[in-house]
PDB file of C-alpha atoms in Angstrom:
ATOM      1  CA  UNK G   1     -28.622  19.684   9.040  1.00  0.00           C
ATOM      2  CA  UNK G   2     -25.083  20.897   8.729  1.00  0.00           C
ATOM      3  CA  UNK G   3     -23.059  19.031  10.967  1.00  0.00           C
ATOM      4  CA  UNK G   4     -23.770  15.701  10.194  1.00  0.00           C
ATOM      5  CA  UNK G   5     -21.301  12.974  10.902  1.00  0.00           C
ATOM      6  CA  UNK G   6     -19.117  10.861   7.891  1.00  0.00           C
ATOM      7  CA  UNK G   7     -20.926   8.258   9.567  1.00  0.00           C
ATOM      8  CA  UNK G   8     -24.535   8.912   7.906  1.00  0.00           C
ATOM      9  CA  UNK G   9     -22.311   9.089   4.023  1.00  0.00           C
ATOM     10  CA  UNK G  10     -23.513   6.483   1.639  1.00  0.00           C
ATOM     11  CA  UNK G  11     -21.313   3.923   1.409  1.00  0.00           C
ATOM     12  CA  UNK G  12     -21.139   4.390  -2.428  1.00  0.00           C
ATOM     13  CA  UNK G  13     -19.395   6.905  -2.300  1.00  0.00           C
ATOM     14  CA  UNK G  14     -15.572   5.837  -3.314  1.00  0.00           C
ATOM     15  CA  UNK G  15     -12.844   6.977  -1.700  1.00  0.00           C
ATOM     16  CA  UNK G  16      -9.586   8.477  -3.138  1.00  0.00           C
ATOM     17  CA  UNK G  17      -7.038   5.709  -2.118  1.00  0.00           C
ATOM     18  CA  UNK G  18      -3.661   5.228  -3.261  1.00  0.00           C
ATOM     19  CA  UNK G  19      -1.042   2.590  -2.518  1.00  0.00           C
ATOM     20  CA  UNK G  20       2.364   2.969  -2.754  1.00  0.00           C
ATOM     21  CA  UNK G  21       5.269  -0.390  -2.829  1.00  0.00           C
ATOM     22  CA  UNK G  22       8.318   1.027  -1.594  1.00  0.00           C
ATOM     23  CA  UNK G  23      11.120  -1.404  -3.259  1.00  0.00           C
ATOM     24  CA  UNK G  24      14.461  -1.997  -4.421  1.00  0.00           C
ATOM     25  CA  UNK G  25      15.828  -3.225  -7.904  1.00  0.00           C
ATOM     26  CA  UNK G  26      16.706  -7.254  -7.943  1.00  0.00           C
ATOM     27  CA  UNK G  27      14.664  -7.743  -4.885  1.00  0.00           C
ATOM     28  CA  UNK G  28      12.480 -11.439  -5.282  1.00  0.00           C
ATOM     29  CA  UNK G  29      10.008 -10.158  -2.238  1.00  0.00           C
ATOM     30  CA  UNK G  30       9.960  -7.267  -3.970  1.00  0.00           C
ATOM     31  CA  UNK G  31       8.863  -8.436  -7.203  1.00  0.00           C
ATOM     32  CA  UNK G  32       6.319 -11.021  -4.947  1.00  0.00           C
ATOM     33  CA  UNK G  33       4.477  -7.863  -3.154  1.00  0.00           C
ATOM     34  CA  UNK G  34       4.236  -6.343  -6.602  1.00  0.00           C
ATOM     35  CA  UNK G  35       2.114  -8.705  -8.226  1.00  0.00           C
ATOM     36  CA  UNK G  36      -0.388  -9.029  -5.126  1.00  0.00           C
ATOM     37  CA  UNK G  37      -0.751  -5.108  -5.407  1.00  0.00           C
ATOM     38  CA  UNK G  38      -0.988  -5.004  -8.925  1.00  0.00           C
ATOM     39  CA  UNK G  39      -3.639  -7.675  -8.625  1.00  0.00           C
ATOM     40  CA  UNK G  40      -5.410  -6.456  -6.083  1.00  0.00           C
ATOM     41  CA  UNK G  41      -5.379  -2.749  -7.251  1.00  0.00           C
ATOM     42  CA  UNK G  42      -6.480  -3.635 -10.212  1.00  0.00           C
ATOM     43  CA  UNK G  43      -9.411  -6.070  -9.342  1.00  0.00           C
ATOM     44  CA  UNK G  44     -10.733  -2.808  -7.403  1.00  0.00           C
ATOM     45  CA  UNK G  45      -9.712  -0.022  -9.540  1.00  0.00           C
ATOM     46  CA  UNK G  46      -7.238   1.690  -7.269  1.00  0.00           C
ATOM     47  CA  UNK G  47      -4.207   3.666  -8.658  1.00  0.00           C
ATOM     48  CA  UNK G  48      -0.992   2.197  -7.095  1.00  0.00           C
ATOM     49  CA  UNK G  49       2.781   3.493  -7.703  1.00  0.00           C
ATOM     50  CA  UNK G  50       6.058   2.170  -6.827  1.00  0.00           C
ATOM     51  CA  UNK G  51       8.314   4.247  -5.344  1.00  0.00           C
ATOM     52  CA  UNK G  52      12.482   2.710  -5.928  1.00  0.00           C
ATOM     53  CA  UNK G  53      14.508   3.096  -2.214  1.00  0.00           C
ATOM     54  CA  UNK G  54      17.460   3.385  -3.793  1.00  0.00           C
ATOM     55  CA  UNK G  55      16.375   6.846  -4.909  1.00  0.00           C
ATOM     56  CA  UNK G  56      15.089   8.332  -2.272  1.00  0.00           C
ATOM     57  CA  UNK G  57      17.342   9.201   0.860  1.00  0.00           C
ATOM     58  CA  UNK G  58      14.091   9.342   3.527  1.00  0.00           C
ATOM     59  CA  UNK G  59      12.165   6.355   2.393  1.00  0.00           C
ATOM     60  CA  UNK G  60      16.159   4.449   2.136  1.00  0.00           C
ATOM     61  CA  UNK G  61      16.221   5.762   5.836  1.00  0.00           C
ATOM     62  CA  UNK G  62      13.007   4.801   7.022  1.00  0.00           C
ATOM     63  CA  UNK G  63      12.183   1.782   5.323  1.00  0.00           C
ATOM     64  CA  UNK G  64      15.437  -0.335   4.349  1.00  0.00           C
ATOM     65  CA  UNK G  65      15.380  -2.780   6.927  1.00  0.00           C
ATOM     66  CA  UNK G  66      11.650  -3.923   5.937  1.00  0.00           C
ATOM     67  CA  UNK G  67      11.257  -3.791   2.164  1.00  0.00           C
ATOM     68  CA  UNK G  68       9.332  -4.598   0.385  1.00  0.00           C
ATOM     69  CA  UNK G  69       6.913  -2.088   2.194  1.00  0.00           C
ATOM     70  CA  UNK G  70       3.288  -1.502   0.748  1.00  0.00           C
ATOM     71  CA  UNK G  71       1.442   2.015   2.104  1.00  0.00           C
ATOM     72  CA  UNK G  72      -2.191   2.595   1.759  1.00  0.00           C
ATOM     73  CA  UNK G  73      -3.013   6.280   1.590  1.00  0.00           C
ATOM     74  CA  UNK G  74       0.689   7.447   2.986  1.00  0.00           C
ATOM     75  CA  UNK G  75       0.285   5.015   6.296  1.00  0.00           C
ATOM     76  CA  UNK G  76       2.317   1.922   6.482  1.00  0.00           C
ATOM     77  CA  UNK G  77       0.016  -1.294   5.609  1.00  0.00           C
ATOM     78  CA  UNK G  78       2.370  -4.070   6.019  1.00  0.00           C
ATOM     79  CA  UNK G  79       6.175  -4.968   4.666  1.00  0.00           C
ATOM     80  CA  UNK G  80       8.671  -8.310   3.109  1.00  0.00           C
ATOM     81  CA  UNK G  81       5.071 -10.228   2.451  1.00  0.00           C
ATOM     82  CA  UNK G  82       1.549  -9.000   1.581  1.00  0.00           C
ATOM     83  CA  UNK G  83      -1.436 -10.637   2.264  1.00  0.00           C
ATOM     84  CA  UNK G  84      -3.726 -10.236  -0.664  1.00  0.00           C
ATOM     85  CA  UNK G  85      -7.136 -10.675   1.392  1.00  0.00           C
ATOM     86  CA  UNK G  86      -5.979  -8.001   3.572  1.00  0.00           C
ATOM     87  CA  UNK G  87      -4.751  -5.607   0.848  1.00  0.00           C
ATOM     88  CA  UNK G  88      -8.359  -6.035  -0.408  1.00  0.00           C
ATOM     89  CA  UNK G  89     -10.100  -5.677   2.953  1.00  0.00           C
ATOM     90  CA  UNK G  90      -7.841  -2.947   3.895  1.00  0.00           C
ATOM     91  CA  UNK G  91      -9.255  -0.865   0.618  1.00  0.00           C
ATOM     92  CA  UNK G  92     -12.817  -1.637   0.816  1.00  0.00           C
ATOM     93  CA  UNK G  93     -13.080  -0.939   4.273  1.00  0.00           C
TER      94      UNK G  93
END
């Protein structure tokens, strides 16, 4: 049966998921969000990365009012405070 939906996929099967903290040097939030990711990311084995605002011109742009920002797979999860059930529910979905 070719066509069959994602639906019928095991649930087993892990999913390549990233999340990226957009944040700034000396920033307390910052630093905050970072240790609920790293927790959390590391309690389910995801890679994370943190990406510095200050360096980049288009996250500066599209971000700087709401750093700390956290993004799961490239879409925006939540920014200034993260929740760490939802981090976790929002990767084992």
């Amino acid at each position: 049966m070719a066509g069959m939906s994602p639906l019928f996929r095991r649930k087993a099967e892990p999913r390549a998921r990233l999340v990226t903290l957009i944040r700034k040097p000396g920033c307390h939030l910052c630093d905050d969000a970072q240790v609920v990711v790293e927790k959390v990311c590391g309690d389910l084995g995801v890679p994370w990365e943190a990406k510095d605002i200050t360096q980049d011109r288009d996250l500066h742009d599209r971000y700087w009012e709401q750093i700390p920002v956290v993004l799961v797979d490239g879409e925006q999860h939540t920014f200034w405070r993260v929740n760490e059930e939802r981090l976790r529910r929002a990767l084992t979905d």
